[in-house]
């Protein structure tokens, strides 16, 4: 399983040069990644408060945040606990790490349902599935 985890981590890390620019900036994928970064950065600054109502969405009135807070709050806590690493670096690597760690419960489910061969096959399929690689990169 360590090899499957390493494969999952490697394929999700491909293209890191597009995320970490030479000038030190970090570029996130368009869409939800920037909004989660906003909520996580808010959580870092205002911990333990979480952004539940955002004046920046549904402007000019604002709106309740449509995402549950666990992911963003956990990421903010992790970034606060690793201050030397930098919040942007934590934000960029967190989906890669979580996506790679998912091979372990997938293996466990497959093993419990039909044996270790099925578990390993399921974990390998997940490790190399393009859509989940894309979402975790």
PDB file of C-alpha atoms in Angstrom:
ATOM      1  CA  UNK A   1       0.000   0.000   0.000  1.00  0.00           C
ATOM      2  CA  UNK A   2       2.959   2.315   0.540  1.00  0.00           C
ATOM      3  CA  UNK A   3       3.777   1.977  -3.170  1.00  0.00           C
ATOM      4  CA  UNK A   4       0.165   2.707  -4.144  1.00  0.00           C
ATOM      5  CA  UNK A   5       0.208   5.771  -1.862  1.00  0.00           C
ATOM      6  CA  UNK A   6       3.488   6.926  -3.437  1.00  0.00           C
ATOM      7  CA  UNK A   7       2.014   6.499  -6.929  1.00  0.00           C
ATOM      8  CA  UNK A   8      -1.091   8.464  -5.943  1.00  0.00           C
ATOM      9  CA  UNK A   9       1.058  11.227  -4.435  1.00  0.00           C
ATOM     10  CA  UNK A  10       3.340  11.335  -7.471  1.00  0.00           C
ATOM     11  CA  UNK A  11       0.607  11.593 -10.106  1.00  0.00           C
ATOM     12  CA  UNK A  12      -1.242  14.247  -8.087  1.00  0.00           C
ATOM     13  CA  UNK A  13       1.993  16.223  -7.795  1.00  0.00           C
ATOM     14  CA  UNK A  14       2.611  16.358 -11.542  1.00  0.00           C
ATOM     15  CA  UNK A  15       2.430  19.921 -12.792  1.00  0.00           C
ATOM     16  CA  UNK A  16       3.530  21.459  -9.469  1.00  0.00           C
ATOM     17  CA  UNK A  17       5.643  23.920 -11.451  1.00  0.00           C
ATOM     18  CA  UNK A  18       2.394  25.523 -12.636  1.00  0.00           C
ATOM     19  CA  UNK A  19       1.277  25.988  -9.016  1.00  0.00           C
ATOM     20  CA  UNK A  20       4.539  27.166  -7.429  1.00  0.00           C
ATOM     21  CA  UNK A  21       5.867  29.985  -9.607  1.00  0.00           C
ATOM     22  CA  UNK A  22       9.523  31.046  -9.755  1.00  0.00           C
ATOM     23  CA  UNK A  23       8.708  34.406  -8.149  1.00  0.00           C
ATOM     24  CA  UNK A  24       7.287  32.714  -5.036  1.00  0.00           C
ATOM     25  CA  UNK A  25       3.601  33.074  -5.857  1.00  0.00           C
ATOM     26  CA  UNK A  26       1.191  30.156  -5.630  1.00  0.00           C
ATOM     27  CA  UNK A  27      -1.454  29.772  -8.328  1.00  0.00           C
ATOM     28  CA  UNK A  28      -4.565  27.767  -7.490  1.00  0.00           C
ATOM     29  CA  UNK A  29      -6.969  26.122  -9.917  1.00  0.00           C
ATOM     30  CA  UNK A  30      -9.813  28.333 -11.080  1.00  0.00           C
ATOM     31  CA  UNK A  31     -13.119  27.926  -9.289  1.00  0.00           C
ATOM     32  CA  UNK A  32     -13.676  26.615  -5.785  1.00  0.00           C
ATOM     33  CA  UNK A  33      -9.964  26.499  -4.911  1.00  0.00           C
ATOM     34  CA  UNK A  34      -9.796  30.281  -4.543  1.00  0.00           C
ATOM     35  CA  UNK A  35     -12.926  30.408  -2.431  1.00  0.00           C
ATOM     36  CA  UNK A  36     -11.648  27.688  -0.113  1.00  0.00           C
ATOM     37  CA  UNK A  37      -8.351  29.593   0.090  1.00  0.00           C
ATOM     38  CA  UNK A  38     -10.314  32.686   1.131  1.00  0.00           C
ATOM     39  CA  UNK A  39     -12.143  30.772   3.859  1.00  0.00           C
ATOM     40  CA  UNK A  40      -8.967  29.087   5.071  1.00  0.00           C
ATOM     41  CA  UNK A  41      -7.038  32.365   5.189  1.00  0.00           C
ATOM     42  CA  UNK A  42      -9.942  33.903   7.114  1.00  0.00           C
ATOM     43  CA  UNK A  43      -9.756  30.973   9.513  1.00  0.00           C
ATOM     44  CA  UNK A  44      -6.020  31.429   9.993  1.00  0.00           C
ATOM     45  CA  UNK A  45      -6.413  35.095  10.886  1.00  0.00           C
ATOM     46  CA  UNK A  46      -9.612  34.798  12.949  1.00  0.00           C
ATOM     47  CA  UNK A  47      -9.254  31.280  14.404  1.00  0.00           C
ATOM     48  CA  UNK A  48     -11.422  29.715  15.836  1.00  0.00           C
ATOM     49  CA  UNK A  49     -14.042  31.803  14.000  1.00  0.00           C
ATOM     50  CA  UNK A  50     -15.206  30.519  10.634  1.00  0.00           C
ATOM     51  CA  UNK A  51     -16.617  32.486   7.749  1.00  0.00           C
ATOM     52  CA  UNK A  52     -20.327  31.605   7.838  1.00  0.00           C
ATOM     53  CA  UNK A  53     -21.723  34.728   6.162  1.00  0.00           C
ATOM     54  CA  UNK A  54     -19.721  36.245   3.328  1.00  0.00           C
ATOM     55  CA  UNK A  55     -20.362  39.793   2.154  1.00  0.00           C
ATOM     56  CA  UNK A  56     -18.371  39.068  -1.025  1.00  0.00           C
ATOM     57  CA  UNK A  57     -20.861  36.571  -2.472  1.00  0.00           C
ATOM     58  CA  UNK A  58     -24.279  37.677  -3.762  1.00  0.00           C
ATOM     59  CA  UNK A  59     -22.998  41.242  -3.709  1.00  0.00           C
ATOM     60  CA  UNK A  60     -24.084  43.738  -2.395  1.00  0.00           C
ATOM     61  CA  UNK A  61     -26.172  41.865   0.184  1.00  0.00           C
ATOM     62  CA  UNK A  62     -23.853  38.956   0.954  1.00  0.00           C
ATOM     63  CA  UNK A  63     -25.009  35.406   1.635  1.00  0.00           C
ATOM     64  CA  UNK A  64     -24.461  32.430   3.907  1.00  0.00           C
ATOM     65  CA  UNK A  65     -21.463  30.350   2.855  1.00  0.00           C
ATOM     66  CA  UNK A  66     -22.721  27.269   0.979  1.00  0.00           C
ATOM     67  CA  UNK A  67     -19.859  24.935   1.997  1.00  0.00           C
ATOM     68  CA  UNK A  68     -19.644  22.975   5.268  1.00  0.00           C
ATOM     69  CA  UNK A  69     -16.820  24.297   7.460  1.00  0.00           C
ATOM     70  CA  UNK A  70     -14.838  21.163   8.412  1.00  0.00           C
ATOM     71  CA  UNK A  71     -12.368  21.130   5.489  1.00  0.00           C
ATOM     72  CA  UNK A  72     -11.609  24.835   5.667  1.00  0.00           C
ATOM     73  CA  UNK A  73     -11.381  24.908   9.465  1.00  0.00           C
ATOM     74  CA  UNK A  74      -9.087  21.867   9.561  1.00  0.00           C
ATOM     75  CA  UNK A  75      -6.882  23.396   6.868  1.00  0.00           C
ATOM     76  CA  UNK A  76      -6.712  26.694   8.795  1.00  0.00           C
ATOM     77  CA  UNK A  77      -5.723  24.834  11.955  1.00  0.00           C
ATOM     78  CA  UNK A  78      -3.056  22.871  10.082  1.00  0.00           C
ATOM     79  CA  UNK A  79      -1.644  26.057   8.527  1.00  0.00           C
ATOM     80  CA  UNK A  80      -1.562  27.707  11.956  1.00  0.00           C
ATOM     81  CA  UNK A  81       0.298  24.727  13.418  1.00  0.00           C
ATOM     82  CA  UNK A  82       2.887  24.790  10.605  1.00  0.00           C
ATOM     83  CA  UNK A  83       3.804  28.496  10.529  1.00  0.00           C
ATOM     84  CA  UNK A  84       7.248  27.973   9.009  1.00  0.00           C
ATOM     85  CA  UNK A  85       5.783  26.243   5.977  1.00  0.00           C
ATOM     86  CA  UNK A  86       3.477  29.060   4.905  1.00  0.00           C
ATOM     87  CA  UNK A  87      -0.267  29.088   4.461  1.00  0.00           C
ATOM     88  CA  UNK A  88      -0.133  29.080   0.657  1.00  0.00           C
ATOM     89  CA  UNK A  89       2.097  26.022   0.609  1.00  0.00           C
ATOM     90  CA  UNK A  90      -0.236  24.178   2.997  1.00  0.00           C
ATOM     91  CA  UNK A  91      -3.230  25.196   0.869  1.00  0.00           C
ATOM     92  CA  UNK A  92      -1.566  23.928  -2.294  1.00  0.00           C
ATOM     93  CA  UNK A  93      -0.440  20.563  -0.892  1.00  0.00           C
ATOM     94  CA  UNK A  94      -3.485  19.720   1.249  1.00  0.00           C
ATOM     95  CA  UNK A  95      -5.731  18.396  -1.574  1.00  0.00           C
ATOM     96  CA  UNK A  96      -2.801  16.407  -2.976  1.00  0.00           C
ATOM     97  CA  UNK A  97      -2.119  14.804   0.400  1.00  0.00           C
ATOM     98  CA  UNK A  98      -5.764  14.102   1.222  1.00  0.00           C
ATOM     99  CA  UNK A  99      -6.420  12.713  -2.237  1.00  0.00           C
ATOM    100  CA  UNK A 100      -3.440  10.402  -1.886  1.00  0.00           C
ATOM    101  CA  UNK A 101      -4.387   9.269   1.626  1.00  0.00           C
ATOM    102  CA  UNK A 102      -7.768   8.145   0.282  1.00  0.00           C
ATOM    103  CA  UNK A 103      -6.135   4.999  -1.141  1.00  0.00           C
ATOM    104  CA  UNK A 104      -6.049   3.503   2.375  1.00  0.00           C
ATOM    105  CA  UNK A 105      -9.798   3.530   3.134  1.00  0.00           C
ATOM    106  CA  UNK A 106     -10.497   2.445  -0.450  1.00  0.00           C
ATOM    107  CA  UNK A 107      -8.168  -0.515   0.013  1.00  0.00           C
ATOM    108  CA  UNK A 108      -9.807  -1.330   3.352  1.00  0.00           C
ATOM    109  CA  UNK A 109     -13.293  -1.251   1.835  1.00  0.00           C
ATOM    110  CA  UNK A 110     -12.306  -3.483  -1.069  1.00  0.00           C
ATOM    111  CA  UNK A 111     -10.461  -5.884   1.241  1.00  0.00           C
ATOM    112  CA  UNK A 112     -13.445  -6.144   3.578  1.00  0.00           C
ATOM    113  CA  UNK A 113     -15.888  -6.690   0.731  1.00  0.00           C
ATOM    114  CA  UNK A 114     -13.989  -9.225  -1.382  1.00  0.00           C
ATOM    115  CA  UNK A 115     -10.416  -9.731  -0.191  1.00  0.00           C
ATOM    116  CA  UNK A 116      -6.999  -8.100  -0.437  1.00  0.00           C
ATOM    117  CA  UNK A 117      -6.742  -8.452  -4.227  1.00  0.00           C
ATOM    118  CA  UNK A 118      -9.917  -6.458  -4.753  1.00  0.00           C
ATOM    119  CA  UNK A 119      -8.779  -3.883  -2.217  1.00  0.00           C
ATOM    120  CA  UNK A 120      -5.433  -3.421  -3.942  1.00  0.00           C
ATOM    121  CA  UNK A 121      -7.069  -3.235  -7.369  1.00  0.00           C
ATOM    122  CA  UNK A 122      -9.553  -0.630  -6.141  1.00  0.00           C
ATOM    123  CA  UNK A 123      -6.781   1.435  -4.563  1.00  0.00           C
ATOM    124  CA  UNK A 124      -4.697   1.274  -7.757  1.00  0.00           C
ATOM    125  CA  UNK A 125      -7.685   2.259  -9.885  1.00  0.00           C
ATOM    126  CA  UNK A 126      -8.357   5.206  -7.598  1.00  0.00           C
ATOM    127  CA  UNK A 127      -4.673   6.205  -7.592  1.00  0.00           C
ATOM    128  CA  UNK A 128      -4.668   6.432 -11.386  1.00  0.00           C
ATOM    129  CA  UNK A 129      -8.217   7.629 -12.115  1.00  0.00           C
ATOM    130  CA  UNK A 130      -7.860  10.858 -14.129  1.00  0.00           C
ATOM    131  CA  UNK A 131     -10.889  12.673 -12.722  1.00  0.00           C
ATOM    132  CA  UNK A 132      -9.831  12.270  -9.091  1.00  0.00           C
ATOM    133  CA  UNK A 133      -6.249  13.186  -9.998  1.00  0.00           C
ATOM    134  CA  UNK A 134      -7.568  16.336 -11.615  1.00  0.00           C
ATOM    135  CA  UNK A 135      -9.654  17.287  -8.581  1.00  0.00           C
ATOM    136  CA  UNK A 136      -6.794  16.671  -6.138  1.00  0.00           C
ATOM    137  CA  UNK A 137      -4.068  18.393  -8.164  1.00  0.00           C
TER     138      UNK A 137
END
